[in-house]
Coordinates of C-alpha atoms in Angstrom, one line a residue:
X1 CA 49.3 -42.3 66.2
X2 CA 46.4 -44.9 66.9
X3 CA 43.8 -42.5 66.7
X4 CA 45.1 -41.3 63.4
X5 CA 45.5 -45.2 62.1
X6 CA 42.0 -45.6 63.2
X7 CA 41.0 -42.7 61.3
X8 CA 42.2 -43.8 58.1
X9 CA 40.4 -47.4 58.9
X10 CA 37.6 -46.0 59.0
X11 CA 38.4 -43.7 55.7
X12 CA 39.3 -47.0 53.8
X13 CA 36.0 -48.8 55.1
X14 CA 33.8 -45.7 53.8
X15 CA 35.5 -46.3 50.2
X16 CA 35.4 -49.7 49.7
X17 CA 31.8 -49.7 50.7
X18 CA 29.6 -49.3 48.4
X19 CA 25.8 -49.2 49.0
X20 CA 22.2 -48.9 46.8
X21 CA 20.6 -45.4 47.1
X22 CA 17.3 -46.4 44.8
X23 CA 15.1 -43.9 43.0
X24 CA 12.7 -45.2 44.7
X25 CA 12.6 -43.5 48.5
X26 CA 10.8 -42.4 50.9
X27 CA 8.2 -44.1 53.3
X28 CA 5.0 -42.7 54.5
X29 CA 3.0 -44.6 57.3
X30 CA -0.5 -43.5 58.8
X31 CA -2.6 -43.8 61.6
X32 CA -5.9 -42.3 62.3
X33 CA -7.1 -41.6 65.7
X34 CA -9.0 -44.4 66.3
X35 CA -6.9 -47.0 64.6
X36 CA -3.7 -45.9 67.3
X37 CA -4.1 -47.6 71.2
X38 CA -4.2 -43.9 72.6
X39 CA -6.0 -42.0 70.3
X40 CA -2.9 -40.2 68.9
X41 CA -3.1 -39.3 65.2
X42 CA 0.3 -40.9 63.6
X43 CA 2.3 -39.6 60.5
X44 CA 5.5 -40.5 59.7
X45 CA 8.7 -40.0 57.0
X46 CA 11.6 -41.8 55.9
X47 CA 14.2 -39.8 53.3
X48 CA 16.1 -42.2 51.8
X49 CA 18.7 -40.9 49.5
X50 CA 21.3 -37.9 50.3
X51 CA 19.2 -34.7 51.6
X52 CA 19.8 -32.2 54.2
X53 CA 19.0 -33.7 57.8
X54 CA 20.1 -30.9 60.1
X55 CA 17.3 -30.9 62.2
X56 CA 17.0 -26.4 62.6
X57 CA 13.8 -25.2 64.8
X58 CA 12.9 -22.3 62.8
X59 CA 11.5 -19.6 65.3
X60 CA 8.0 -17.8 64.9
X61 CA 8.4 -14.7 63.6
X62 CA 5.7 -11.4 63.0
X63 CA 6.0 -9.4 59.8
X64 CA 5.8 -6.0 58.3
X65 CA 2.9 -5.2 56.3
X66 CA 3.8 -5.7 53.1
X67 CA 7.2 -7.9 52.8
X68 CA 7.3 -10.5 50.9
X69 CA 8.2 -14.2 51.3
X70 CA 11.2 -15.5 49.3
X71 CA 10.2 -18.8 47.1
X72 CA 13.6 -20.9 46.7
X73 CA 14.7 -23.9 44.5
X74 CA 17.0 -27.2 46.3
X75 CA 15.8 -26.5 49.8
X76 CA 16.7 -30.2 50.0
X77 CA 20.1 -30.0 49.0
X78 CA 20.5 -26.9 51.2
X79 CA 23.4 -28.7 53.4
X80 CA 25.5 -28.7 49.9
X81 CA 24.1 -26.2 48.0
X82 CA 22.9 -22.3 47.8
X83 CA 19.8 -21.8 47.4
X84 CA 18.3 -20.4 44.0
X85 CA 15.6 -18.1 44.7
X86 CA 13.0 -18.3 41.7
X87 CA 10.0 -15.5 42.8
X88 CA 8.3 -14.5 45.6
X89 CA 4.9 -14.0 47.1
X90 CA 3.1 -12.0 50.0
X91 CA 4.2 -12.3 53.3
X92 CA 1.8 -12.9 56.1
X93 CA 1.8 -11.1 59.2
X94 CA 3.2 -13.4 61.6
X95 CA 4.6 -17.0 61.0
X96 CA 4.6 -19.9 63.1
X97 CA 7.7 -21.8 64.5
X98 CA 8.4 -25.1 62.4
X99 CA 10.7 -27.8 61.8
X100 CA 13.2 -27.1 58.8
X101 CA 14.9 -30.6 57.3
X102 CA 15.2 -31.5 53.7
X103 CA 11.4 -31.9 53.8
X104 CA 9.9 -29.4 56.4
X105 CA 8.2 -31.9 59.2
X106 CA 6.3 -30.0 61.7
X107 CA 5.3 -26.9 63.5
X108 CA 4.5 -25.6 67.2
X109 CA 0.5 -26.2 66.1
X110 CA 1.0 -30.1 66.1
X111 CA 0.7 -29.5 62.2
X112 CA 2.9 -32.2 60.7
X113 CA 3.8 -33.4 57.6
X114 CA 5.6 -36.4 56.2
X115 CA 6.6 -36.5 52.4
X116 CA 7.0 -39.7 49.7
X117 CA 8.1 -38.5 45.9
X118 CA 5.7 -40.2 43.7
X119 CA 5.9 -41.6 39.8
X120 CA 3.3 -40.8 37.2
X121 CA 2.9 -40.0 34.0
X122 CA 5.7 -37.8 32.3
X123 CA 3.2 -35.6 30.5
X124 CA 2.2 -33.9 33.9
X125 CA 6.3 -32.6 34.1
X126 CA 6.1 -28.5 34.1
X127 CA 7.9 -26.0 32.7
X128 CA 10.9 -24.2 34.4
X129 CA 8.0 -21.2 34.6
X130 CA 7.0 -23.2 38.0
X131 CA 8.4 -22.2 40.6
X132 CA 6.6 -23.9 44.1
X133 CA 8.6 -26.9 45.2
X134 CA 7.0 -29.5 48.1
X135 CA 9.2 -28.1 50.4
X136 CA 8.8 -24.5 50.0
X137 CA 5.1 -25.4 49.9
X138 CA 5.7 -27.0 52.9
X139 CA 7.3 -24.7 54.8
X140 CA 4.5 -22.1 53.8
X141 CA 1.6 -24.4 55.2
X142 CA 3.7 -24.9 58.5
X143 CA 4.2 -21.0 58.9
X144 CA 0.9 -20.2 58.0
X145 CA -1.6 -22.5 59.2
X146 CA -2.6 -24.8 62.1
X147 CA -4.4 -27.9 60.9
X148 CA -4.7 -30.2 57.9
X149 CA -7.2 -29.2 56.1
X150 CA -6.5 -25.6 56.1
X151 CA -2.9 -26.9 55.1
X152 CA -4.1 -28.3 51.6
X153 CA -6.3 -25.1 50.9
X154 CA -3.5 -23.1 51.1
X155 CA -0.9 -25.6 49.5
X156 CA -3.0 -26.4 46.6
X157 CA -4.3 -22.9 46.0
X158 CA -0.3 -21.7 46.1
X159 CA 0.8 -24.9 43.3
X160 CA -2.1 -23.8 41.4
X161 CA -1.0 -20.2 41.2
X162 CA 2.4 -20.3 40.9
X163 CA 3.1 -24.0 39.4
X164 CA 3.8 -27.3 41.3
X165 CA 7.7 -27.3 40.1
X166 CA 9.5 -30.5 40.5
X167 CA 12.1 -31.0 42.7
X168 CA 12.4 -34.7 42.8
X169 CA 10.8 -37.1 40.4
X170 CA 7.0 -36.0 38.4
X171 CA 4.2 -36.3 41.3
X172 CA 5.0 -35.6 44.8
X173 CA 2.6 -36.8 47.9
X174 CA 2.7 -35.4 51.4
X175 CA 0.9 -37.2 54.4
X176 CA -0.7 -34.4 56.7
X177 CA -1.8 -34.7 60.0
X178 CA -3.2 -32.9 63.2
X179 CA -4.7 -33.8 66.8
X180 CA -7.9 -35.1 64.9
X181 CA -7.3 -36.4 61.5
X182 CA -4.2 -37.4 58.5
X183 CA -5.0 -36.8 55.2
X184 CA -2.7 -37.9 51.6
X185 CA -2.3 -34.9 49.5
X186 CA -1.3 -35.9 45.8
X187 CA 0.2 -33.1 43.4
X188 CA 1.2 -32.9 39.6
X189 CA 2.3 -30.7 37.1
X190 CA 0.0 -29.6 34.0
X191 CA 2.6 -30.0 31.6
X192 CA 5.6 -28.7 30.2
X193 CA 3.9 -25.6 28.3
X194 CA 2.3 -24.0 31.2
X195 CA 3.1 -20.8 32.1
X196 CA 1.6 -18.2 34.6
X197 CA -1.7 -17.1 33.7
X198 CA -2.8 -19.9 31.2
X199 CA -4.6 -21.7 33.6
X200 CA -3.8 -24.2 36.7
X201 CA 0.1 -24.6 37.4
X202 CA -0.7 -28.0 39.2
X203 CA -3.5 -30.5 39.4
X204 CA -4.0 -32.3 43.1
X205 CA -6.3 -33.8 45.4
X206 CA -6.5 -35.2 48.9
X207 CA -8.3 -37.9 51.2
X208 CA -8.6 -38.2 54.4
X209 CA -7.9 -41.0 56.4
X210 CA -10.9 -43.0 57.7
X211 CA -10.7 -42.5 61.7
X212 CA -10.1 -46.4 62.3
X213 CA -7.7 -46.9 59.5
X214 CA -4.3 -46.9 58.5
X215 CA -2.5 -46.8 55.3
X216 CA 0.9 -46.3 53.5
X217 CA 2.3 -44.2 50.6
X218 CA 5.6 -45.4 49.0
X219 CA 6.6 -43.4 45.8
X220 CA 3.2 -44.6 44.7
X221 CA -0.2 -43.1 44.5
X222 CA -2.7 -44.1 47.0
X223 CA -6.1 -42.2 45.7
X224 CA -7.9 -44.7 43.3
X225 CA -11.6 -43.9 41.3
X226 CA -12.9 -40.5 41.8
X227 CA -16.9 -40.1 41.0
X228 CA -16.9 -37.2 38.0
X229 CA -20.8 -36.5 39.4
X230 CA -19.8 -36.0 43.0
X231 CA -15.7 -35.1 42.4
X232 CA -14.9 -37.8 44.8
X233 CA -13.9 -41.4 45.6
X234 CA -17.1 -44.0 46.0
X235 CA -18.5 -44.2 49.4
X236 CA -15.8 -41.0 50.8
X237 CA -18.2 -38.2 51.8
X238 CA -17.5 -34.4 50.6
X239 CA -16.1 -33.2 53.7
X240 CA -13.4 -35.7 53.9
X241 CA -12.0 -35.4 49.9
X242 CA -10.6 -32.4 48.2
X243 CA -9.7 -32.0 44.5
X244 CA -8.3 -29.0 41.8
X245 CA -11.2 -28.1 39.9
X246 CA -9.4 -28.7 36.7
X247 CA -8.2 -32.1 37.4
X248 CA -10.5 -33.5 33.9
X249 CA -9.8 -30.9 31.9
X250 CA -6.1 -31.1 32.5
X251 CA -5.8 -35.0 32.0
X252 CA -7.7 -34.4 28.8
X253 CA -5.5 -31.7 27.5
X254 CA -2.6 -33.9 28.2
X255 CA -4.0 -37.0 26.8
X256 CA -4.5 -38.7 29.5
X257 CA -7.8 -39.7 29.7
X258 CA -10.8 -39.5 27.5
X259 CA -14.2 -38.6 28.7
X260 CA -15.8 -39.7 25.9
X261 CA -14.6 -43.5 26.9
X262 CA -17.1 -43.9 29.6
X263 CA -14.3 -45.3 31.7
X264 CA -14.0 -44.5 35.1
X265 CA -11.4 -41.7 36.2
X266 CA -8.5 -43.3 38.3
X267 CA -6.7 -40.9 39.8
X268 CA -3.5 -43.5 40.8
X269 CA -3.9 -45.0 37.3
X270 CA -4.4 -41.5 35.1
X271 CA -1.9 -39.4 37.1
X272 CA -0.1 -41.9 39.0
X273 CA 0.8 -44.2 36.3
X274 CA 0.8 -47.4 38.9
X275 CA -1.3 -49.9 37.2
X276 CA 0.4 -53.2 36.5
X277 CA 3.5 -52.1 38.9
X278 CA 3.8 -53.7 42.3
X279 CA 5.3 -52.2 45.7
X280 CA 7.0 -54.5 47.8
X281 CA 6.8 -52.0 50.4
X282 CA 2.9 -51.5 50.2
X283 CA 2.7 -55.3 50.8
X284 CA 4.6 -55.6 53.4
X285 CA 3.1 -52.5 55.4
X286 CA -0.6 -53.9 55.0
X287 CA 0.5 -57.9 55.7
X288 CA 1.9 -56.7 59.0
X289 CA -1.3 -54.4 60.0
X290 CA -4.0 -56.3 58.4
X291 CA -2.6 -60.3 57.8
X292 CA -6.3 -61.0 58.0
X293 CA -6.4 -59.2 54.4
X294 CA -4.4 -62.0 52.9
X295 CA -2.3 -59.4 50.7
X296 CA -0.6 -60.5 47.6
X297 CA 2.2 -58.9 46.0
X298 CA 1.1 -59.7 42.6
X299 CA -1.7 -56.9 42.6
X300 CA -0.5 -53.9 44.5
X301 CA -2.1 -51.1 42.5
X302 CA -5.5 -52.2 43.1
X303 CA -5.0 -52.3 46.8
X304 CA -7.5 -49.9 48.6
X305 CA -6.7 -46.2 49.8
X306 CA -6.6 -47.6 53.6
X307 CA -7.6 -50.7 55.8
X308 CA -8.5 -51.6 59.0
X309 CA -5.5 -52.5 61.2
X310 CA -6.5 -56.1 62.6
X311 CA -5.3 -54.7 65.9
X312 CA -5.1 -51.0 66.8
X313 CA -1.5 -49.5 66.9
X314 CA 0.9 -47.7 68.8
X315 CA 4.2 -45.5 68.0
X316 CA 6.1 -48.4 69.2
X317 CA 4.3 -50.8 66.3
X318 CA 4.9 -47.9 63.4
X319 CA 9.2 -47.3 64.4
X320 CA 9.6 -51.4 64.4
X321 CA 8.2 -51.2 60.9
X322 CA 10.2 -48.9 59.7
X323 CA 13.3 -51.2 60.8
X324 CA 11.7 -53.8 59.0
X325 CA 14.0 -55.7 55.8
X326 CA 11.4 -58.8 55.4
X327 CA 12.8 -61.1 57.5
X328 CA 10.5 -64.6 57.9
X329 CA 8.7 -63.6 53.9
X330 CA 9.7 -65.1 50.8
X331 CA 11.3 -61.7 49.6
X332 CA 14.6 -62.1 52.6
X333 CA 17.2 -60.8 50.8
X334 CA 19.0 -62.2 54.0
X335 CA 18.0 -65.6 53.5
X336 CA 18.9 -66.3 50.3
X337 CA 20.6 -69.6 49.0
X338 CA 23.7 -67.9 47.8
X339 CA 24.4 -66.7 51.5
X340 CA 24.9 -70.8 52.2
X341 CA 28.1 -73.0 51.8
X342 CA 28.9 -76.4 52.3
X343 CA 30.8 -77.3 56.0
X344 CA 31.3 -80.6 57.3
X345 CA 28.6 -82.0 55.2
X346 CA 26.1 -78.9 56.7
X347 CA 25.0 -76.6 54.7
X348 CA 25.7 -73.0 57.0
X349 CA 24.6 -69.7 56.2
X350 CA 27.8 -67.7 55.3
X351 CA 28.2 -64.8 58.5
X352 CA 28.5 -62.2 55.1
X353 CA 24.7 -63.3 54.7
X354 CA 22.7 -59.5 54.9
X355 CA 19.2 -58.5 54.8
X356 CA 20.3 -55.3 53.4
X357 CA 22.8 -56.1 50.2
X358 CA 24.7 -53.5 48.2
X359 CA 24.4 -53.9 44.4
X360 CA 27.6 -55.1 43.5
X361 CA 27.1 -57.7 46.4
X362 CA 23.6 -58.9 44.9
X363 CA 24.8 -58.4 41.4
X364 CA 27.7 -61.1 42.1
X365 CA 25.5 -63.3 43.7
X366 CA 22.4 -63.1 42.2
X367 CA 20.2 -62.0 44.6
X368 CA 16.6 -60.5 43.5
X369 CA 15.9 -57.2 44.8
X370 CA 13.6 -56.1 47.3
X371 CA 12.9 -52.6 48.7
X372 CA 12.5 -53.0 52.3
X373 CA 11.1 -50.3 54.3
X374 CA 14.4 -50.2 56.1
X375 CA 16.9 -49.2 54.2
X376 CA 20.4 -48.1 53.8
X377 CA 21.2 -44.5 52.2
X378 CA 18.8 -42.7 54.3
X379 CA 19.1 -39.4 55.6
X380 CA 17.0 -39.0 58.4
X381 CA 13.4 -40.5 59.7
X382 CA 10.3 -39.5 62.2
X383 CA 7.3 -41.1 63.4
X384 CA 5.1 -38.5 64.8
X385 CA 2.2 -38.1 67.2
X386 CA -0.5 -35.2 67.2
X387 CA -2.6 -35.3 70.4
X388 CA -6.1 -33.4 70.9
X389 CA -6.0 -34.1 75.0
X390 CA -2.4 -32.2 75.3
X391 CA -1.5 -28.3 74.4
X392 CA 0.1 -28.2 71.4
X393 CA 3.5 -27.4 72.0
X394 CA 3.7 -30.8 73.8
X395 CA 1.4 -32.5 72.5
X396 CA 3.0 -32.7 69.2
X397 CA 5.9 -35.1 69.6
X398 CA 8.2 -36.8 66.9
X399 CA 10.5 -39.6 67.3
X400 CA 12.9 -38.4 65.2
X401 CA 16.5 -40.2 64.0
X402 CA 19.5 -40.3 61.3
X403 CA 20.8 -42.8 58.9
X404 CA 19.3 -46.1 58.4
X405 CA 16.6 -46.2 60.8
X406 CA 17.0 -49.8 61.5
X407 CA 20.1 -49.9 63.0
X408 CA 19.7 -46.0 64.6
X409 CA 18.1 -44.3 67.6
X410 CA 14.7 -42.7 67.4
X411 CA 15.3 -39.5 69.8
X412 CA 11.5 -37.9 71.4
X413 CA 11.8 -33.8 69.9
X414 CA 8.4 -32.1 71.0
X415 CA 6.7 -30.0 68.5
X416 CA 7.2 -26.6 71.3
X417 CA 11.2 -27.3 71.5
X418 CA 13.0 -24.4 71.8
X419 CA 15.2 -22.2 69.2
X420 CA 19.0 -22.7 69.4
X421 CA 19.0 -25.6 71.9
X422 CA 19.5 -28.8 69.9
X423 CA 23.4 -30.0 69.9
X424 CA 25.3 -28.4 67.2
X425 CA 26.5 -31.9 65.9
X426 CA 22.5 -32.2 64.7
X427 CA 22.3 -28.9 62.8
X428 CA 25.5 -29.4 61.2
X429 CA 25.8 -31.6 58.3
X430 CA 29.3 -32.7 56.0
X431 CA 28.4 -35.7 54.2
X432 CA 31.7 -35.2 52.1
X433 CA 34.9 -36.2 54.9
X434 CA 34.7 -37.5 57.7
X435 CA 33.9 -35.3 60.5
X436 CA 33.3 -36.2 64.4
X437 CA 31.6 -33.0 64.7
X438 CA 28.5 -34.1 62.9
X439 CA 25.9 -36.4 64.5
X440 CA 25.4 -38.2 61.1
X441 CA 28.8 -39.9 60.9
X442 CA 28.1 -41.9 64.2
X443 CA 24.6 -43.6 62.6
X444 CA 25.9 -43.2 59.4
X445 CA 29.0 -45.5 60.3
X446 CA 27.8 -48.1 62.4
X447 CA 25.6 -48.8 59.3
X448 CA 28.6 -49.0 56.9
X449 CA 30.3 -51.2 59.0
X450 CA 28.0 -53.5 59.9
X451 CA 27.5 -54.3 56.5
X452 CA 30.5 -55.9 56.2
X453 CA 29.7 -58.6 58.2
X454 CA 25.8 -58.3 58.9
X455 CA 24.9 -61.4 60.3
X456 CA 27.8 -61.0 62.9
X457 CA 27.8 -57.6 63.8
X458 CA 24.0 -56.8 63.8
X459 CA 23.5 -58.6 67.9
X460 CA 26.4 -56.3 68.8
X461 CA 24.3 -53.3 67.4
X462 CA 21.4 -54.7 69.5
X463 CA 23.2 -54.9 73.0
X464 CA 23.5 -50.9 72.4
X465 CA 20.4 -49.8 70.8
X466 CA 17.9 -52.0 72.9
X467 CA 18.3 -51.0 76.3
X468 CA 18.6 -47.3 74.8
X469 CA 15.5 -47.3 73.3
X470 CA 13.7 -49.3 75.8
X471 CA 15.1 -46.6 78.3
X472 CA 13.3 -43.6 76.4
X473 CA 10.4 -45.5 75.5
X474 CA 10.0 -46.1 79.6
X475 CA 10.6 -42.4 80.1
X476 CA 7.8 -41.1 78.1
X477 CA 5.0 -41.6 80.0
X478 CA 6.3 -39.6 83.1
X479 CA 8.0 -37.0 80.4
X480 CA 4.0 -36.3 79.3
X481 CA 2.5 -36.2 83.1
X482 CA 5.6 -33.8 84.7
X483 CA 4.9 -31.3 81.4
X484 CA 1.0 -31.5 81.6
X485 CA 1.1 -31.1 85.1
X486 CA 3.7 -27.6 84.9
X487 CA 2.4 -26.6 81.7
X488 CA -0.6 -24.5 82.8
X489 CA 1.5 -22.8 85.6
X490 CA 4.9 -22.6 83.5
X491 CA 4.7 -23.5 80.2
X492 CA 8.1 -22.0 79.5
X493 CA 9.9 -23.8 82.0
X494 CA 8.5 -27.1 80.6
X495 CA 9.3 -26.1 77.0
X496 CA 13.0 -25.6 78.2
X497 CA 13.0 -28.8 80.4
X498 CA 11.9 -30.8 77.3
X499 CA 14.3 -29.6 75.2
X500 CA 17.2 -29.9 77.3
X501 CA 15.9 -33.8 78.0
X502 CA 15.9 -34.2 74.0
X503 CA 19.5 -32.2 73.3
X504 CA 20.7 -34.7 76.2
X505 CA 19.3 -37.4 74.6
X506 CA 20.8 -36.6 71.2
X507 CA 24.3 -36.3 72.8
X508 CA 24.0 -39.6 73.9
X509 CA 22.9 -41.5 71.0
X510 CA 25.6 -39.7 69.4
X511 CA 28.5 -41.1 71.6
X512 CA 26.6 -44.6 72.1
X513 CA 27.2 -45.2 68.3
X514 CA 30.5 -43.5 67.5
X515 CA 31.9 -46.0 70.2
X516 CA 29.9 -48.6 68.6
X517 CA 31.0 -48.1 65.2
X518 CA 34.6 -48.5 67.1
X519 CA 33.7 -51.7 68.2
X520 CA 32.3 -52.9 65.0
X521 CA 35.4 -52.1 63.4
X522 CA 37.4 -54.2 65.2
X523 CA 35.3 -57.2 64.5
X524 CA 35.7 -57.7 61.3
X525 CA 37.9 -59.7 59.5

């Protein structure tokens, strides 16, 4: 009888609270190899909103000559829906293991890829005659090629060809890094009359990341002036930008730009529709790593593409971002003047006071919004590192977690894990009821909770997610020097050693919280 009381506790809890899932998600952070404290190459993904996180290792697989790939439609959605399958297109002889999420993340190559949906201008929306999502170009660049650069050939060659079809919201970007470099590829439509064989199906372009810099894309285009004599940014050399051929012709045809003006072709401005529209986000991500910059949110969109972290960074730095809600700036949700009361002739800040208010909650007490990096309403996260001195398979390594990634656990999943050996809790997903079989619940909950009483309840999320985190975070090091030291002799045996420390791993988190959302439930009043 308990059990099934505290069942419906919890039900009621789910009901009654409601919570903000914004348009605007997704978070994309960046480190080049020389910008990071040990030279790895840094990527990274939030998905905020409701998409599939079951985190499936899709095995490597060869081919017969002549079968062809399937191209599919709400890959995203795939936990809740069928997929629609909307053409298809030769298949290659043998395909490489990946990742497979909402947004395919990474393959056995160190080949990974974060995604951010991006605005822009609505003329750039295609025609249902597209057919080539993010993802499914996504999952075709992790299956069929090894590094970055080879990635955006064949991803922008593909949107071209078949059309860039949204799936999301206009303009997507996709942050793509190796062992030696991360680049921001950009893609639009070409408008809603295309159809195949009347030209480009998709207009893009990509820059790399400066080796000593970092930067950020948040649902907000990134590459800024682009040279029409050279076809690339000022001062950016040839090798390290790549652009659609068409990318003039088609703003013109869509009346986008004017050549005839004389005015300079913005990329972020012409396609990206930013100017005059700020990013909390993109403030706060360049205050933290450059506060020598003296960034001002009043003037987002003409930031530059990257910066100069003021101190070089480490994986550590980039997953305490991401559980970043602007605590200490101006823009505190938390620390608001409608969170304080009156007592005994004190003013005291209300224990209901949160960093991360629900609509209805700021609604009632007029609180001004702020997107936080942290947030609510997310499915799943990773911050990744690529690693030139390591062999792929384990060199590749993404700290990977569910729900809102300030409150949850951020597990270590090497690149080489094996097929069929995460828990099934991770690879099963029902968002819809309640179920104790699925790893999301556990995160999912303690976040729910919490935010009933955030100021309270957020030190008790602390004593359990601290020392866990600290513990894995200490492990790492001798996780790396046990699997380069066997690799050479026994790679397989490492491969399965790794994966059964991440699956274990996983299992744990998963218990810590659904005991701790337990708890939580009992505190509040």
């Amino acid at each position: 009888r308990g059990v099934r009381v505290k069942k419906l506790l919890l039900t009621a809890i789910l009901i009654v609270s409601l919570f903000y899932v914004s348009a605007v998600a997704c978070t994309d952070i960046l480190a080049a190899k020389q910008a990071t404290v040990d030279g790895s190459v840094i990527t990274s993904h939030t998905c905020d909103g409701r998409y599939d996180s079951r985190l499936v290792v899709v095995p490597a697989m060869d081919h017969e000559e002549g079968a062809m790939a399937p191209v599919y439609e709400w890959i995203v959605y795939a936990d809740r829906m069928d997929l629609v399958k909307l053409g298809e297109i030769p298949q290659v002889a043998h395909t490489y293991q990946y990742f497979n999420v909402a947004y395919p993340m990474a393959n056995e190559h160190q080949l990974i890829i974060g995604e951010t949906t991006l605005g822009g201008a609505r003329e750039t929306a295609n025609s249902d005659k597209a057919i080539m999502t993010i993802e499914q170009l996504e999952i075709f660049a992790l299956q069929r090629t090894t590094n970055a650069r080879d990635a955006i050939k064949l991803i922008g060659a593909l949107a071209e060809e078949y059309g860039y079809r949204e799936s999301c919201w206009l303009g997507e970007c996709i942050t793509i890094s190796d062992p030696n470099e991360v680049w921001v590829f950009e893609v639009y439509g070409t408008g809603p009359l295309w159809e195949p064989g009347m030209g480009p199906g998709a207009v893009w372009a990509a820059q790399r990341v400066p080796d000593d810099h970092i930067t950020t894309v948040v649902n907000y285009s990134m590459i800024g002036e682009i040279d029409l004599e050279t076809n690339r940014p000022p001062n950016v050399s040839a090798g390290d930008f790549m652009i659609s051929e068409d990318y003039v012709q088609v703003a013109t045809d869509l009346g986008l730009y004017d050549p005839a003006s004389g005015e300079p072709f913005v990329w972020k401005y012409i396609f990206g529709d930013i100017e005059g529209k700020k990013s909390d986000r993109l403030w706060r991500v360049f205050s933290v790593l450059n506060p020598s910059g003296n960034w001002s949110l009043d003037n987002t969109w003409e930031y530059p593409f990257s910066v100069k972290p003021d101190e070089k960074v480490s994986v550590y730095d980039i997953i305490e971002l991401y559980r970043d809600v602007s605590e200490g700036t101006p823009y505190d949700m938390g620390d608001n003047e409608a969170w304080y009361y009156e007592s005994g002739g004190e003013m005291v800040k209300s224990p209901l006071a949160s960093s991360e208010p629900n609509t209805p909650m700021r609604n009632l007490l007029g609180i001004p919004y702020t997107r936080t990096i942290a947030k609510n309403g997310c499915s799943y996260y990773f911050v990744s590192q690529a690693r030139d001195w390591m062999p792929d398979k384990i060199g590749g390594l993404l700290w990977f977690g569910l729900d809102n990634p300030r409150k949850g656990a951020w597990i270590p999943v090497y690149v080489g894990t094996l097929p069929n050996t995460l828990p099934e809790s991770w690879v099963t997903l029902n968002r819809d009821e309640l179920d104790r079989s699925c790893s999301y619940w556990a995160f999912d909950l303690v976040d729910k909770i919490s935010n009933q009483r955030l100021g309270a309840l957020m030190p008790l999320i602390e004593e359990v997610r601290v020392p866990f985190q600290t513990e894995m975070f200490e492990e790492q090091k001798d996780l790396d020097e046990m699997a380069m030291t066997l690799y050479e002799d026994n790679p397989e045996l490492v491969l399965r050693l790794l994966s059964s420390y991440t699956a274990r791993k996983m299992r744990e988190a998963e218990e810590l919280w659904y005991d701790l959302s337990e708890v939580l439930l009992t505190k509040i009043d």
